[in-house]
Short mmCIF file of C-alpha atoms in Angstrom, two decimals:
data_model
loop_
_atom_site.label_atom_id
_atom_site.label_comp_id
_atom_site.label_asym_id
_atom_site.label_seq_id
_atom_site.Cartn_x
_atom_site.Cartn_y
_atom_site.Cartn_z
CA MET A 24 0.00 0.00 0.00
CA ALA A 25 1.35 3.44 -0.93
CA GLN A 26 2.43 5.70 1.88
CA SER A 27 0.21 8.68 2.67
CA TYR A 28 1.55 12.17 1.98
CA LYS A 29 1.64 12.85 5.74
CA SER A 30 3.81 9.80 6.44
CA LEU A 31 6.11 10.73 3.54
CA LYS A 32 6.55 14.21 5.06
CA GLU A 33 7.26 12.75 8.49
CA ASP A 34 9.78 10.28 7.08
CA PHE A 35 11.48 13.13 5.23
CA VAL A 36 12.49 14.77 8.53
CA SER A 37 13.00 11.60 10.61
CA ASN A 38 15.98 9.36 11.40
CA LEU A 39 18.59 11.95 10.40
CA SER A 40 22.13 12.07 11.74
CA GLY A 41 23.28 15.63 10.97
CA GLY A 42 26.61 16.77 9.56
CA GLY A 43 29.96 18.27 10.52
CA ILE A 44 30.43 21.12 12.97
CA TRP A 45 32.88 22.92 10.68
CA GLU A 46 30.35 22.94 7.86
CA ILE A 47 27.81 24.51 10.22
CA ASN A 48 30.42 27.15 11.09
CA TYR A 49 31.03 27.90 7.40
CA VAL A 50 27.30 28.20 6.71
CA THR A 51 26.56 30.46 9.68
CA ALA A 52 29.66 32.56 8.89
CA VAL A 53 27.72 33.87 5.89
CA ALA A 54 25.70 36.09 8.28
CA PRO A 55 28.67 38.12 9.62
CA ALA A 56 30.24 38.13 6.14
CA ALA A 57 27.05 39.71 4.77
CA VAL A 58 27.06 42.28 7.58
CA LEU A 59 30.68 43.10 6.78
CA LEU A 60 29.73 43.92 3.19
CA TRP A 61 26.70 45.88 4.40
CA SER A 62 28.95 47.88 6.73
CA ALA A 63 31.46 48.55 3.95
CA LEU A 64 28.72 49.87 1.68
CA GLN A 65 27.44 52.09 4.47
CA SER A 66 30.72 53.41 5.84
CA ARG A 67 32.54 53.90 2.51
CA ARG A 68 29.64 54.89 0.25
CA GLY A 69 26.79 55.86 2.57
CA PHE A 70 24.63 53.50 0.53
CA PHE A 71 21.90 53.10 3.16
CA VAL A 72 21.65 56.75 4.23
CA ASP A 73 18.61 57.25 2.01
CA TYR A 74 16.69 54.07 2.71
CA GLY A 75 14.70 53.67 -0.46
CA PHE A 76 13.89 50.73 -2.72
CA ALA A 77 17.51 50.11 -3.77
CA ALA A 78 18.75 50.23 -0.18
CA PHE A 79 16.05 47.87 1.08
CA THR A 80 16.61 45.43 -1.79
CA THR A 81 20.34 45.34 -1.13
CA ASP A 82 19.83 45.04 2.62
CA PHE A 83 17.37 42.17 2.11
CA LEU A 84 19.53 40.30 -0.38
CA LEU A 85 22.63 40.62 1.81
CA ASN A 86 21.19 39.81 5.22
CA VAL A 87 18.37 37.44 4.27
CA GLY A 88 19.10 36.30 0.74
CA ALA A 89 22.67 35.29 1.55
CA ILE A 90 21.51 33.13 4.46
CA LEU A 91 18.86 31.56 2.26
CA ALA A 92 21.49 30.82 -0.40
CA ALA A 93 23.86 29.34 2.18
CA THR A 94 21.25 26.81 3.29
CA THR A 95 20.04 25.89 -0.21
CA ILE A 96 21.83 26.52 -3.52
CA TYR A 97 25.21 27.24 -1.89
CA SER A 98 24.86 24.56 0.80
CA SER A 99 27.69 22.54 -0.76
CA ALA A 100 29.94 25.58 -1.23
CA PRO A 101 29.52 27.94 1.75
CA THR A 102 33.20 28.94 1.57
CA ALA A 103 32.68 30.22 -1.99
CA LEU A 104 29.68 32.27 -0.84
CA ASN A 105 31.68 33.72 2.06
CA THR A 106 34.42 34.67 -0.39
CA LEU A 107 31.92 36.38 -2.70
CA LEU A 108 30.78 38.50 0.24
CA ILE A 109 34.12 39.26 1.87
CA LEU A 110 36.18 40.21 -1.21
CA PRO A 111 33.91 43.13 -2.26
CA ALA A 112 33.89 44.32 1.35
CA ILE A 113 37.71 44.37 1.43
CA ALA A 114 37.78 46.20 -1.91
CA LEU A 115 35.39 48.84 -0.59
CA TYR A 116 37.46 49.38 2.54
CA LEU A 117 40.59 49.85 0.40
CA LEU A 118 38.89 52.56 -1.66
CA PRO A 119 38.63 56.18 -0.42
CA HIS A 120 35.44 57.35 1.21
CA GLY A 121 32.63 58.39 -1.09
CA SER A 122 31.45 61.99 -1.20
CA ARG A 123 28.27 61.14 0.72
CA THR A 124 30.29 59.81 3.67
CA ARG A 125 32.74 62.77 3.68
CA SER A 126 29.98 65.34 4.03
CA LYS A 127 29.23 66.02 7.65
CA LYS A 128 25.79 67.14 6.64
CA SER A 129 24.91 63.87 4.95
CA SER A 130 26.77 61.45 7.20
CA PRO A 131 24.95 58.24 8.11
CA PRO A 132 22.54 58.65 11.03
CA VAL A 133 22.99 56.85 14.28
CA VAL A 134 21.17 53.52 14.03
CA THR A 135 19.61 51.74 16.98
CA ASN A 136 17.82 48.46 16.36
CA GLY A 137 17.84 49.24 12.67
CA VAL A 138 15.99 52.58 12.95
CA PRO A 139 17.83 55.92 12.46
CA GLU A 140 17.74 58.21 15.46
CA LYS A 141 18.05 61.95 15.65
CA ARG A 142 21.48 63.08 16.74
CA GLN A 143 21.66 64.78 20.09
CA GLY A 144 24.39 67.20 21.04
CA GLN A 145 25.53 66.17 24.48
CA ALA A 146 23.51 63.06 25.21
CA SER A 147 24.14 61.51 28.59
CA LEU A 148 26.22 58.36 28.47
CA ASP A 149 24.28 55.15 28.96
CA PRO A 150 26.18 52.76 31.23
CA LEU A 151 24.53 49.87 29.38
CA PRO A 152 24.12 51.03 25.77
CA GLU A 153 22.58 48.82 23.13
CA ARG A 154 25.32 47.04 21.23
CA PRO A 155 25.15 46.68 17.44
CA PHE A 156 26.73 43.22 17.49
CA ILE A 157 24.00 41.92 19.83
CA THR A 158 21.24 43.24 17.58
CA HIS A 159 23.05 41.73 14.61
CA TYR A 160 23.35 38.34 16.28
CA ARG A 161 19.71 38.27 17.39
CA GLY A 162 18.46 39.48 14.00
CA SER A 163 20.58 36.99 12.05
CA MET A 164 19.55 34.15 14.36
CA MET A 165 15.91 34.96 13.73
CA VAL A 166 16.46 35.07 9.96
CA VAL A 167 18.22 31.68 9.95
CA THR A 168 15.47 30.17 12.10
CA CYS A 169 12.62 31.51 9.96
CA VAL A 170 14.31 30.39 6.73
CA ALA A 171 15.07 26.92 8.06
CA ILE A 172 11.61 26.03 9.41
CA LEU A 173 10.15 26.22 5.90
CA ALA A 174 13.23 25.28 3.88
CA VAL A 175 13.51 21.95 5.73
CA ASP A 176 10.34 20.77 3.99
CA PHE A 177 11.97 21.13 0.54
CA ARG A 178 14.56 18.83 -0.99
CA VAL A 179 16.77 21.82 -1.82
CA PHE A 180 17.53 22.02 1.93
CA PRO A 181 20.16 19.31 2.71
CA ARG A 182 19.05 16.60 5.13
CA ARG A 183 22.28 17.03 7.08
CA PHE A 184 21.05 20.51 8.11
CA ALA A 185 17.77 19.16 9.54
CA LYS A 186 17.37 18.13 13.19
CA VAL A 187 18.96 14.84 14.13
CA GLU A 188 16.95 11.97 15.57
CA THR A 189 19.18 11.01 18.52
CA TRP A 190 22.93 11.57 18.11
CA GLY A 191 24.74 14.13 15.99
CA THR A 192 24.82 17.85 15.29
CA SER A 193 22.99 19.89 12.68
CA LEU A 194 22.26 23.49 11.77
CA MET A 195 18.66 23.29 13.00
CA ASP A 196 19.69 21.74 16.31
CA MET A 197 21.15 25.13 17.19
CA GLY A 198 17.67 26.71 17.05
CA VAL A 199 16.28 26.28 20.57
CA GLY A 200 19.60 26.98 22.28
CA SER A 201 20.14 30.09 20.14
CA PHE A 202 16.64 31.35 20.96
CA VAL A 203 17.21 30.92 24.69
CA PHE A 204 20.69 32.45 24.53
CA ALA A 205 19.38 35.44 22.53
CA ALA A 206 16.55 35.91 25.03
CA GLY A 207 19.10 35.95 27.83
CA LEU A 208 21.13 38.64 26.07
CA ALA A 209 18.11 40.93 25.98
CA SER A 210 16.49 40.08 29.31
CA ALA A 211 19.56 40.83 31.42
CA ARG A 212 19.78 44.48 30.32
CA PRO A 213 16.78 45.78 32.32
CA VAL A 214 17.85 43.68 35.30
CA LEU A 215 21.36 45.11 35.19
CA LYS A 216 19.97 48.64 34.85
CA ALA A 217 17.73 48.09 37.86
CA ARG A 218 20.67 46.79 39.89
CA GLU A 219 22.75 49.79 38.74
CA SER A 220 20.10 52.16 40.09
CA GLY A 221 19.76 50.18 43.30
CA LYS A 222 16.24 48.99 42.55
CA THR A 223 15.44 45.30 42.82
CA ALA A 224 12.01 43.90 41.98
CA SER A 225 10.35 41.64 44.52
CA ILE A 226 9.72 37.99 43.71
CA GLY A 227 6.01 38.78 43.39
CA ALA A 228 6.57 41.60 40.90
CA SER A 229 9.06 39.47 38.96
CA MET A 230 6.66 36.54 38.74
CA THR A 231 3.83 38.84 37.63
CA ALA A 232 6.03 40.21 34.86
CA ALA A 233 7.04 36.67 33.93
CA ALA A 234 3.40 35.63 33.72
CA ARG A 235 2.70 38.44 31.26
CA HIS A 236 5.24 36.80 28.93
CA SER A 237 4.37 33.19 29.68
CA VAL A 238 0.59 33.31 29.29
CA PRO A 239 0.57 34.52 25.65
CA LEU A 240 3.24 31.97 24.77
CA SER A 241 1.25 29.19 26.42
CA ILE A 242 -1.83 30.23 24.44
CA LEU A 243 0.23 30.15 21.22
CA GLY A 244 1.44 26.69 22.20
CA LEU A 245 -2.13 25.47 22.67
CA VAL A 246 -3.23 27.03 19.38
CA ARG A 247 -0.36 25.31 17.58
CA LEU A 248 -1.14 22.01 19.29
CA TYR A 249 -4.83 22.00 18.36
CA SER A 250 -4.13 23.30 14.86
CA ILE A 251 -1.68 20.48 14.12
CA LYS A 252 -3.95 17.81 15.55
CA GLY A 253 -7.08 19.25 13.96
CA LEU A 254 -5.54 19.61 10.49
CA ASP A 255 -3.79 16.24 10.71
CA TYR A 256 -0.57 18.10 9.91
CA ALA A 257 2.68 16.17 9.55
CA GLU A 258 4.72 16.29 12.75
CA HIS A 259 8.00 14.90 14.02
CA VAL A 260 7.01 13.45 17.41
CA SER A 261 10.56 12.76 18.63
CA GLU A 262 11.42 16.47 18.26
CA TYR A 263 9.38 17.72 21.26
CA GLY A 264 6.88 14.96 22.01
CA VAL A 265 3.23 14.25 21.28
CA HIS A 266 1.77 17.49 22.67
CA TRP A 267 4.76 19.69 23.43
CA ASN A 268 6.07 22.40 21.09
CA PHE A 269 8.59 25.21 21.08
CA PHE A 270 6.12 27.79 22.45
CA PHE A 271 5.63 25.72 25.63
CA THR A 272 9.41 25.65 26.10
CA LEU A 273 9.60 29.43 25.77
CA ALA A 274 6.62 29.86 28.12
CA LEU A 275 8.41 28.10 30.99
CA LEU A 276 11.61 30.11 30.79
CA PRO A 277 10.45 33.50 32.21
CA ALA A 278 9.35 32.03 35.54
CA PHE A 279 12.67 30.27 36.14
CA ALA A 280 14.57 33.37 35.06
CA ALA A 281 12.51 35.56 37.41
CA ILE A 282 13.29 33.33 40.39
CA ILE A 283 17.02 33.38 39.68
CA GLN A 284 17.14 37.11 38.98
CA THR A 285 15.56 38.02 42.30
CA LEU A 286 18.28 36.23 44.25
CA PRO A 287 20.74 38.84 45.59
CA TRP A 288 23.74 36.94 44.23
CA SER A 289 22.23 35.88 40.92
CA LEU A 290 23.97 38.35 38.62
CA PHE A 291 27.34 37.56 40.12
CA SER A 292 26.96 33.82 39.67
CA ALA A 293 24.78 33.52 36.58
CA HIS A 294 27.56 31.70 34.75
CA PHE A 295 28.04 29.39 37.72
CA ILE A 296 24.30 28.61 37.90
CA ALA A 297 24.09 27.87 34.18
CA LEU A 298 27.23 25.75 34.00
CA SER A 299 26.38 23.90 37.20
CA ALA A 300 22.88 23.05 35.99
CA SER A 301 24.24 21.83 32.65
CA LEU A 302 26.92 19.77 34.36
CA VAL A 303 24.50 18.18 36.83
CA TYR A 304 22.05 17.41 34.03
CA GLN A 305 24.79 15.77 31.96
CA VAL A 306 25.98 13.70 34.91
CA VAL A 307 22.43 12.51 35.57
CA LEU A 308 22.07 11.57 31.90
CA ASP A 309 25.31 9.55 31.97
CA THR A 310 24.91 7.87 35.34
CA THR A 311 21.20 7.06 35.53
CA SER A 312 18.55 5.58 33.28
CA LEU A 313 17.29 9.04 32.28
CA LYS A 314 19.05 8.96 28.90
CA ALA A 315 17.45 5.64 27.99
CA TYR A 316 14.09 6.91 29.21
CA ILE A 317 14.25 10.00 27.00
CA LEU A 318 15.36 8.04 23.93
CA THR A 319 13.39 4.80 24.13
CA ALA A 320 10.67 4.83 26.78
CA PRO A 321 7.14 3.86 25.67
CA ARG A 322 4.75 6.80 25.45
CA ASP A 323 2.26 5.53 28.02
CA SER A 324 1.82 8.62 30.20
CA LEU A 325 1.56 12.39 29.71
CA LEU A 326 5.17 12.89 30.81
CA SER A 327 6.59 10.09 28.66
CA GLN A 328 4.61 11.34 25.67
CA ASN A 329 6.31 14.72 25.96
CA ARG A 330 9.64 13.74 27.52
CA GLU A 331 11.81 15.36 24.81
CA GLY A 332 10.24 18.78 25.29
CA PHE A 333 10.12 18.63 29.09
CA TYR A 334 13.69 17.49 29.68
CA SER A 335 15.17 19.82 27.06
CA THR A 336 13.50 22.67 28.96
CA THR A 337 15.02 21.40 32.20
CA ASP A 338 18.46 21.82 30.68
CA GLY A 339 17.78 25.01 28.75
CA ARG A 340 16.02 27.15 31.35
CA THR A 341 19.26 28.41 32.98
CA GLU A 342 21.03 28.96 29.70
CA SER A 343 19.31 32.33 29.40
CA GLN A 344 21.22 33.44 32.54
CA ARG A 345 24.66 33.15 30.93
CA CYS A 346 24.54 36.61 29.45
CA LYS A 347 21.86 38.98 29.75
CA GLU A 348 22.71 49.77 17.22
CA ALA A 349 21.85 47.19 14.87
CA THR A 350 23.74 47.17 11.63
CA SER A 351 21.04 46.84 9.01
CA ARG A 352 17.43 47.96 8.99
CA VAL A 353 16.31 44.45 8.13
CA LEU A 354 18.20 42.77 10.98
CA GLY A 355 17.11 45.45 13.44
CA SER A 356 13.50 44.89 12.47
CA PHE A 357 13.72 41.10 12.81
CA ASN A 358 15.26 41.64 16.24
CA ALA A 359 12.66 44.16 17.42
CA ASN A 360 9.66 41.86 16.86
CA GLY A 361 11.38 38.49 16.89
CA LEU A 362 8.67 36.31 18.41
CA ALA A 363 5.89 37.96 16.41
CA ILE A 364 7.82 37.38 13.18
CA PHE A 365 8.54 33.81 14.25
CA LEU A 366 4.80 33.27 14.81
CA LEU A 367 4.07 34.66 11.34
CA ALA A 368 6.76 32.38 9.92
CA ASN A 369 5.06 29.38 11.54
CA LEU A 370 1.70 30.38 10.07
CA LEU A 371 3.17 30.88 6.59
CA THR A 372 5.05 27.58 6.85
CA GLY A 373 1.80 25.78 7.60
CA LEU A 374 0.04 27.57 4.75
CA VAL A 375 2.75 26.62 2.25
CA ASN A 376 2.77 22.99 3.39
CA LEU A 377 -1.00 22.70 3.18
CA SER A 378 -1.14 24.24 -0.31
CA THR A 379 2.05 22.91 -1.92
CA ASP A 380 3.64 19.51 -2.40
CA THR A 381 7.03 20.55 -1.09
CA LEU A 382 8.56 17.12 -1.64
CA GLN A 383 7.96 17.33 -5.39
CA ALA A 384 9.05 20.96 -5.81
CA GLY A 385 12.18 21.43 -7.93
CA ARG A 386 15.12 23.58 -6.90
CA ALA A 387 13.96 26.70 -8.77
CA ARG A 388 10.41 26.52 -7.44
CA ALA A 389 11.61 25.86 -3.91
CA VAL A 390 14.05 28.78 -3.91
CA VAL A 391 11.47 31.19 -5.36
CA THR A 392 8.91 30.09 -2.75
CA LEU A 393 11.43 30.58 0.05
CA LEU A 394 12.48 33.97 -1.35
CA VAL A 395 8.88 35.25 -1.48
CA TYR A 396 8.22 33.86 2.01
CA SER A 397 11.34 35.60 3.38
CA LEU A 398 10.40 38.85 1.64
CA ILE A 399 6.96 38.81 3.27
CA LEU A 400 8.58 38.37 6.69
CA ALA A 401 11.10 41.17 6.06
CA ILE A 402 8.48 43.66 4.83
CA THR A 403 6.25 42.85 7.79
CA ALA A 404 9.12 43.26 10.26
CA ILE A 405 10.23 46.59 8.79
CA THR A 406 6.67 47.93 8.61
CA LEU A 407 6.07 47.14 12.28
CA HIS A 408 9.38 48.66 13.30
CA LEU A 409 9.01 51.86 11.29
CA LYS A 410 5.56 52.38 12.81
CA ASN A 411 7.12 51.81 16.23
CA ILE A 412 4.88 48.80 16.85
CA LYS A 413 6.40 46.22 19.16
CA LEU A 414 4.31 43.15 19.77
CA LYS A 415 5.09 41.80 23.23
CA LEU A 416 4.75 38.03 23.44
#
């Protein structure tokens, strides 16, 4: 009997073993290489001072298109793609400044989170200013994640980049950890500012604030759960479990972070807490039957049905404690509304999968679909950011 389309889709993302760590490094290096070229265009030619159609198109192709290419058509030659990005940047830096960058009147504006700000004469120094490299990292991470969650359903996306079944390392396996790490980078700033001013929130106030983040995420998790079950959508059970999904993982993190942050010594030992929790968890995995339980236990209870999601949260919840002016407009916008854009990406991914046979799509059709999908996300992110709309999830 022929396999159903749903089972074919599930098989397509199951029993994978990943690839090499160095290849992942070469692929992800495309993001900073693209930013280097963006920076060269801006600093030497003032290309993005007037942010019109040409500037947006270039920004999009560099900081989104390059990542898309690295995970699809250039997946077997990421070094060549890095070279194509770095050499023009070096050439631009060797050339003299353009007239637009020499003019004090038309010099590039200060950029924070991808949006130009008005210059102020003697602005007071911020002890904890927003760092461009953090915005770049968070924006690029979001772009890679959004590209990958749809690209993985097409054959143009190498199987070695998809999540592994049990052992191994892949590009997509970096997703949850990167999300948690990026959240930690942002969440520590207000805590550090409060400590700097001598103000410390009570555990009650911290838990209330955490609930404001957790409740919407839990609702999104339930909506995703019932949508997948109701539409009989293809799912990879060993990724998170039968009912668990990524939104439930994110929903649990704020409460644990709030508890740790209210401890008087938390900021001084955040690294110790994170490393200790990871070490203890690894020791438990290696010295008890927990590892076998996670990998092979029958799914005969609510916990065992969702063991992958629950125990990955147990390990990941302290990772956000390790460290608590964007470059491009596109990356700044992806960073500003990250979770909202990720939610839109999930909705569009479902729409594409329900309306298109991704397994039969050729390379050209797949790349065009992914390019249009990425363009929709970028335009949405920039529109929200320019209108100063920040959707808190």
